[in-house]
Coordinates of C-alpha atoms in Angstrom, one line a residue:
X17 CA 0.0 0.0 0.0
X18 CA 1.5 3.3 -0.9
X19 CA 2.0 5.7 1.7
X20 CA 0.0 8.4 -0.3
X21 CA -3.0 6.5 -0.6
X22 CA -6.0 7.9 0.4
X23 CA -8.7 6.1 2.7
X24 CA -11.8 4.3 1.6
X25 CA -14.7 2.7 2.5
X26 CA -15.1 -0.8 1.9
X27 CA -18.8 -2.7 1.2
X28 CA -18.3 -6.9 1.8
X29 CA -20.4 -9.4 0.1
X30 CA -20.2 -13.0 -0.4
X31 CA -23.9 -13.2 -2.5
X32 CA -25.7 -10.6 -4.2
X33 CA -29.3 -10.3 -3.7
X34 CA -32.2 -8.0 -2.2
X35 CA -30.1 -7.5 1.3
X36 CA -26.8 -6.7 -0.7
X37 CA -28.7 -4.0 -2.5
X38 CA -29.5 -2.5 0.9
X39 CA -25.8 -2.8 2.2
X40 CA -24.4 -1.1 -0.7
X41 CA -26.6 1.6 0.1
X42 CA -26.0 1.9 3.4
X43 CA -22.4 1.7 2.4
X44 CA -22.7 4.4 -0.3
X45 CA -24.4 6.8 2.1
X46 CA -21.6 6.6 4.7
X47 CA -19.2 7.1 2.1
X48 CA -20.8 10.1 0.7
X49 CA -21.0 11.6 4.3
X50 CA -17.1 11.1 4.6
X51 CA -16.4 12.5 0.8
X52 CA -13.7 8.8 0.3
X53 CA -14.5 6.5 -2.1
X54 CA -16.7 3.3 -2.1
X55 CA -15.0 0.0 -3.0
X56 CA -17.0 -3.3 -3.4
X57 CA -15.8 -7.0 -2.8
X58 CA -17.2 -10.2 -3.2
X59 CA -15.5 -12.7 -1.4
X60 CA -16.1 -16.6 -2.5
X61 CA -15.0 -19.0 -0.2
X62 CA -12.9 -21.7 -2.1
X63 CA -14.6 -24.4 -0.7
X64 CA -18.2 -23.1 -2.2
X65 CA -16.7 -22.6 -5.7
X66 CA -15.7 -25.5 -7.6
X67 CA -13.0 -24.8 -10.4
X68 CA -12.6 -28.6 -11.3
X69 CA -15.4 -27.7 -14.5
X70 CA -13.9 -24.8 -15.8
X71 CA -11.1 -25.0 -18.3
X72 CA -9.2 -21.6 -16.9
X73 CA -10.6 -21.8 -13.6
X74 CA -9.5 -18.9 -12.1
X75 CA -10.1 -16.1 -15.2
X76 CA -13.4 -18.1 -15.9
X77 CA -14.1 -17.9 -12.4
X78 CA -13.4 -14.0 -12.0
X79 CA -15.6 -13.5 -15.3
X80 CA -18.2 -15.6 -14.8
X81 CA -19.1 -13.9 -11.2
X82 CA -18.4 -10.1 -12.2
X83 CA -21.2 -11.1 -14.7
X84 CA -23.3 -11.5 -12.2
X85 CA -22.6 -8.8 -10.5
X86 CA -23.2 -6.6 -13.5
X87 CA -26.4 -7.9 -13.9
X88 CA -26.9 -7.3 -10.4
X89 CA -26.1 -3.9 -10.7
X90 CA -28.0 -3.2 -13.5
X91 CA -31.5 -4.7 -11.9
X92 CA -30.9 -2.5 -8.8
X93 CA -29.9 0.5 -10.3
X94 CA -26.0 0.2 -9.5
X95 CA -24.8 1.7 -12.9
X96 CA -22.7 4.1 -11.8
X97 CA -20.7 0.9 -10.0
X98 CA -20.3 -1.8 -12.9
X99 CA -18.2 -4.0 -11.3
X100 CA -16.5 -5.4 -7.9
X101 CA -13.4 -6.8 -6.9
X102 CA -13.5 -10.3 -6.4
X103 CA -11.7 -12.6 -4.2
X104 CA -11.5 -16.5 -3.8
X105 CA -10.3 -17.8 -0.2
X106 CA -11.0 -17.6 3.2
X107 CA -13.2 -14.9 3.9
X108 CA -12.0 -13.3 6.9
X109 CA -7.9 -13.6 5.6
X110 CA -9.4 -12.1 2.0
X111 CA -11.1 -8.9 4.0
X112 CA -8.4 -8.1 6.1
X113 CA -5.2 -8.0 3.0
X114 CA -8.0 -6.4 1.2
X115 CA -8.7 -3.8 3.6
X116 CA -4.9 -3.4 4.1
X117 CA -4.0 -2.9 0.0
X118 CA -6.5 -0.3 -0.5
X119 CA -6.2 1.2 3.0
X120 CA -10.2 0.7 4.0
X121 CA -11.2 3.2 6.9
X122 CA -14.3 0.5 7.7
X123 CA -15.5 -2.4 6.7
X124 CA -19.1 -3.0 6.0
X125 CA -20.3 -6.3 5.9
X126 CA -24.1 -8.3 6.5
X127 CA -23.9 -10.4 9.5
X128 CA -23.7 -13.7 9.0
X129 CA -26.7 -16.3 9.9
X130 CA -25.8 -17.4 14.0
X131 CA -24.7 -20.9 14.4
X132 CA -27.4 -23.2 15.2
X133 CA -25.4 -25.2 17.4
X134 CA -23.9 -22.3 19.3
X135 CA -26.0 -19.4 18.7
X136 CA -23.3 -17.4 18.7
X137 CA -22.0 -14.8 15.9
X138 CA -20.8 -17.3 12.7
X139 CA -16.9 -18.2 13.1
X140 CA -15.7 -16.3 9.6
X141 CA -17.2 -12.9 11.4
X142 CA -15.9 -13.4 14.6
X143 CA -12.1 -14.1 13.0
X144 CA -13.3 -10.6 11.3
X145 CA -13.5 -9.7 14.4
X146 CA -10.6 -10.5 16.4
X147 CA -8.3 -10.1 13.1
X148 CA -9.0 -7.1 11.5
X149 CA -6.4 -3.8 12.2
X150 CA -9.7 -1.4 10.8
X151 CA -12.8 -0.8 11.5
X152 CA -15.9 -3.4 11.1
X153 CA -19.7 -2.5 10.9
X154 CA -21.1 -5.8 10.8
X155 CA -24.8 -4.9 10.0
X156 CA -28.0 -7.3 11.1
X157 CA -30.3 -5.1 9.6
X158 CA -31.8 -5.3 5.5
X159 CA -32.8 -1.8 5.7
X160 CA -30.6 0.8 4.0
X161 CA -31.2 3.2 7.1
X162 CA -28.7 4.7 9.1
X163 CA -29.0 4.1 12.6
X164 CA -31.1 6.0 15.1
X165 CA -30.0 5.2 18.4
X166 CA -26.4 4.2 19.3
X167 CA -25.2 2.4 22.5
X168 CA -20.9 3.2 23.0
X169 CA -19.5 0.7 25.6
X170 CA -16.2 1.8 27.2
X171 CA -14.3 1.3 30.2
X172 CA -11.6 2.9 32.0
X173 CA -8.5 1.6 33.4
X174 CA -6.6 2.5 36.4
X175 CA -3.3 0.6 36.0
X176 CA -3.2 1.5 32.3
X177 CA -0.4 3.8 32.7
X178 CA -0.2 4.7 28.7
X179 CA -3.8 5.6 28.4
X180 CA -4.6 3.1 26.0
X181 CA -8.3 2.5 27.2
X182 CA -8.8 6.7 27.2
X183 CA -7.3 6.8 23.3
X184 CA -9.6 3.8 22.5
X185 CA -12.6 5.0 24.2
X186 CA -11.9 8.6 22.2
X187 CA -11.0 6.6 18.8
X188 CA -14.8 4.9 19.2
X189 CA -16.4 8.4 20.0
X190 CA -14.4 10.3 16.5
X191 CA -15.7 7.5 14.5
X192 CA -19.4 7.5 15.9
X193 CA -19.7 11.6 15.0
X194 CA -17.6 11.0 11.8
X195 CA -20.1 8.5 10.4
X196 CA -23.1 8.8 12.2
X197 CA -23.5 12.9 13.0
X198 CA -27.2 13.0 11.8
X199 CA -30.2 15.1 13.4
X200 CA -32.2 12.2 13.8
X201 CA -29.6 9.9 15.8
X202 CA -29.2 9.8 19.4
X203 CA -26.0 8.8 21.1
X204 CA -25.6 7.1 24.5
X205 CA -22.3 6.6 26.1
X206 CA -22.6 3.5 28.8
X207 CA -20.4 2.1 31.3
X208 CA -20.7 -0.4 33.4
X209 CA -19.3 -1.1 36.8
X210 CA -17.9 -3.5 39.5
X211 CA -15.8 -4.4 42.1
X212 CA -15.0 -8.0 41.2
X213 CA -12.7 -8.2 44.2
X214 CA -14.8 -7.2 47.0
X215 CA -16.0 -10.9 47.3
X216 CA -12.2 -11.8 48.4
X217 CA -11.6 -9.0 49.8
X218 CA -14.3 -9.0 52.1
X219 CA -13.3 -11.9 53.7
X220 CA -10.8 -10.7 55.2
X221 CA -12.6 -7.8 56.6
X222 CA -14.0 -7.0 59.7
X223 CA -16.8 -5.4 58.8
X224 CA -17.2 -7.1 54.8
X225 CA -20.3 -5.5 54.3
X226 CA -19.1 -2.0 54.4
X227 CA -15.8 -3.0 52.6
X228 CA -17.9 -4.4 50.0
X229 CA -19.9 -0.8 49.9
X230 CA -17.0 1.2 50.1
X231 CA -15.1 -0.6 47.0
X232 CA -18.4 0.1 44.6
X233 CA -18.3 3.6 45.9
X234 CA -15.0 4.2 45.0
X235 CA -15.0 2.0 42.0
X236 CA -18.3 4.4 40.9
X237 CA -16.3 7.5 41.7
X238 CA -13.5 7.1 39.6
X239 CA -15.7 5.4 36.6
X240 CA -18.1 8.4 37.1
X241 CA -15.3 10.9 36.7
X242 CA -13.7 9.1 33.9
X243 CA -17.1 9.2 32.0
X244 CA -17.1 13.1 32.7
X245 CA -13.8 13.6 31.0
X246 CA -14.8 11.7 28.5
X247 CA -18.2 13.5 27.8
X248 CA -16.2 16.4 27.9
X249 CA -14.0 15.4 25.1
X250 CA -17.4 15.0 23.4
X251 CA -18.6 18.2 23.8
X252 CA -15.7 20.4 24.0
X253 CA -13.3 19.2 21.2
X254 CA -15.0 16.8 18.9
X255 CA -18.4 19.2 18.7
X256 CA -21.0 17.2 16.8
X257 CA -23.1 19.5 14.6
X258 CA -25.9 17.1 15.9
X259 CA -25.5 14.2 18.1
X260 CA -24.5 17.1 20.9
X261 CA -28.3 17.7 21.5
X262 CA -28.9 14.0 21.7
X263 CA -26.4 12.6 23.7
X264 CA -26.7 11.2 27.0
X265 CA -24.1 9.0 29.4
X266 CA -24.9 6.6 31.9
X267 CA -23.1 4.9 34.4
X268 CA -24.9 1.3 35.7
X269 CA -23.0 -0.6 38.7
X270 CA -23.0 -4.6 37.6
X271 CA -21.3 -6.6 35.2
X272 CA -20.5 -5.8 31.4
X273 CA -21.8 -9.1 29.8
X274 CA -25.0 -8.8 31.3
X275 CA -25.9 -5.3 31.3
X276 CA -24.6 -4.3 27.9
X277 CA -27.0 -6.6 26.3
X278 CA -29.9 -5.2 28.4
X279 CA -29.4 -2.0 27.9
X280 CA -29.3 -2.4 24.3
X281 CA -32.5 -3.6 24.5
X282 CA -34.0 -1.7 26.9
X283 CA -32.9 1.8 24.8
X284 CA -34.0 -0.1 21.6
X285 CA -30.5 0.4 20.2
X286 CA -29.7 -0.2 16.8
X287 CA -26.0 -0.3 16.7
X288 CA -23.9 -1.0 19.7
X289 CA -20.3 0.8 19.6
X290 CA -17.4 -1.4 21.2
X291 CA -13.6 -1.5 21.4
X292 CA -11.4 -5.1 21.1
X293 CA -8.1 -5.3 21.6
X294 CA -7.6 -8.9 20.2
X295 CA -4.9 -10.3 21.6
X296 CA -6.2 -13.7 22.1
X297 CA -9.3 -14.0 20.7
X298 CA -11.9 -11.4 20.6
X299 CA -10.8 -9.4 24.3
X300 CA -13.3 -6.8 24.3
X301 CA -10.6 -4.2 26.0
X302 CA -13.5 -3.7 28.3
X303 CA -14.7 -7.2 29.1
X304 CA -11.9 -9.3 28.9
X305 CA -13.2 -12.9 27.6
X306 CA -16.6 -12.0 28.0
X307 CA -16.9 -10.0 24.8
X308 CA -18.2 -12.8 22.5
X309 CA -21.0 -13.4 24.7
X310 CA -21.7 -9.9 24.6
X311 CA -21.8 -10.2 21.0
X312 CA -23.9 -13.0 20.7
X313 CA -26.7 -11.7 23.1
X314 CA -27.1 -8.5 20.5
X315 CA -29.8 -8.1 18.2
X316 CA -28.4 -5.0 16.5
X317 CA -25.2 -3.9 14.5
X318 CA -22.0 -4.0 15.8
X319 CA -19.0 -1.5 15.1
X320 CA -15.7 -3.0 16.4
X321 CA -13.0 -0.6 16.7
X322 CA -9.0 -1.4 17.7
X323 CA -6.7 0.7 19.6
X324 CA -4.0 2.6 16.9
X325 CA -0.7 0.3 16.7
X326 CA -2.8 -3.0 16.6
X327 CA -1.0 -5.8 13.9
X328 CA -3.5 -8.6 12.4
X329 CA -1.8 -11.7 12.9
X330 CA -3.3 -12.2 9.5
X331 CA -0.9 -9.7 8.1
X332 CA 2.3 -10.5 10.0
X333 CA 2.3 -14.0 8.6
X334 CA 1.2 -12.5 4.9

């Protein structure tokens, strides 16, 4: 990728029919708000294609699908687009070098069906997930709409001496009024809260109960003022043209696996806003292991972000 490249905004697909029409859309209008370029790609796993009955298989292959996707376009009114990149692979190792050559600002791709045996998100999304250095909306919905009311999960740190939860938590916030600044969205910032050691701690106490109290007082104090500063950040130096007058925080005392989930039900939210540091697995930075059950009890869209300096594994062994 050259140095002088300028940012995009990549649109993901692995079929094309009604629902892709919508995410290209969707993907179009977030573009357009950002004034970068839309790029399209159709990713075809290699175990779904065969090439054994072709007599070039990988030109055939290339041709035969970008037909398709011309017609496509043509039925729903994409003549301005034409055409799409293609790529035959693994999905989620496809995205990511993709994303990486034509330096994608986000990613835009349908969720995938959940796994009947699990329930949770499919595998190829979650390796999205956990792998990729960018930006991913994966998107539940088949409408074209923008979303109207936005949950943003963060947390706060105290021994992280280098500030990366604070840079993360301000990284989610820049992208939420660069994509989604509109007059008709409302924003929530949400933390949850807990003093996981209190139980241990307590026992050693002699009076627990008050131990216990004190610890989720202090814990609240420090999350509370952390969300402050961070509302701040909002207000004072990103200054949405829009989201400013609908914008609320809220600060909940229990655990972030179960209450991130309720609340997004409760608020009716349709996109949920949450940073993941990957190391092993999908850590949300601000639930630790718990972040994939987090993101299998959602019924909305999900933005993943990464703190700056992350390296896809996918990319180191490229």
């Amino acid at each position: 990728m050259s140095a002088e490249q300028s940012e995009c905004l990549v649109c993901v697909f692995n079929e094309v029919n009604d629902t892709t029409a919508s995410l290209i859309r969707k993907s179009q209008h977030l573009a357009s708000m950002q004034n970068i370029p839309l790029k399209l790609l159709w990713v075809i796993s290699d175990k779904l294609f065969s090439f054994e009955l072709l007599e070039t298989p990988e030109l055939k292959a290339e041709e035969r699908v970008q037909r398709e996707f011309s017609d496509f376009a043509a039925k729903n009114g994409f003549g301005d687009i034409g055409n799409c990149d293609i790529r035959f692979g693994k999905p989620f190792v496809e995205i990511i070098l993709y994303q990486q050559a034509v330096n994608a600002k986000l990613v835009v791709k349908q969720m995938e069906e959940k796994s009947w045996l699990s329930g949770s998100i499919a595998s190829d999304d979650f390796k999205l997930l956990r792998k990729c250095p960018t930006s991913v909306l994966l998107t539940r919905s088949e409408s074209d709409a923008l979303p109207k009311n936005i949950l943003v999960a963060v947390d706060f740190d105290r021994d992280d001496s280098a500030s990366h939860a604070d840079q993360l938590n301000k990284k989610m916030l820049d992208t939420v009024v660069r994509f989604f600044d509109n007059p008709e969205t409302h924003c929530t910032l949400f933390n949850a809260f807990n003093a996981p050691q209190a139980g241990f701690v307590s026992l050693f106490a002699d009076h627990p109960d008050k131990m216990v109290d004190d610890l989720l007082a202090s814990e609240k104090r420090f999350k509370g003022g952390e969300l402050n500063l961070l509302s701040h950040y909002f207000s004072k130096e990103l200054q949405p043209k829009h989201l400013l007058s609908n914008f609320q925080k809220l600060l909940v005392q229990g655990d972030a696996e179960h209450l991130i989930p309720l609340q997004v039900e409760k608020a009716e939210a349709d996109l949920l806003v949450i940073g993941s540091v990957a190391r092993t697995g999908i850590q949300g930075f601000l639930m630790g292991n718990t972040a994939e059950e987090v993101l299998s009890n959602v019924n909305c869209d999900v933005l993943t972000l990464k703190p700056d300096g992350f390296v896809s594994p996918v990319l180191e062994a490229d």
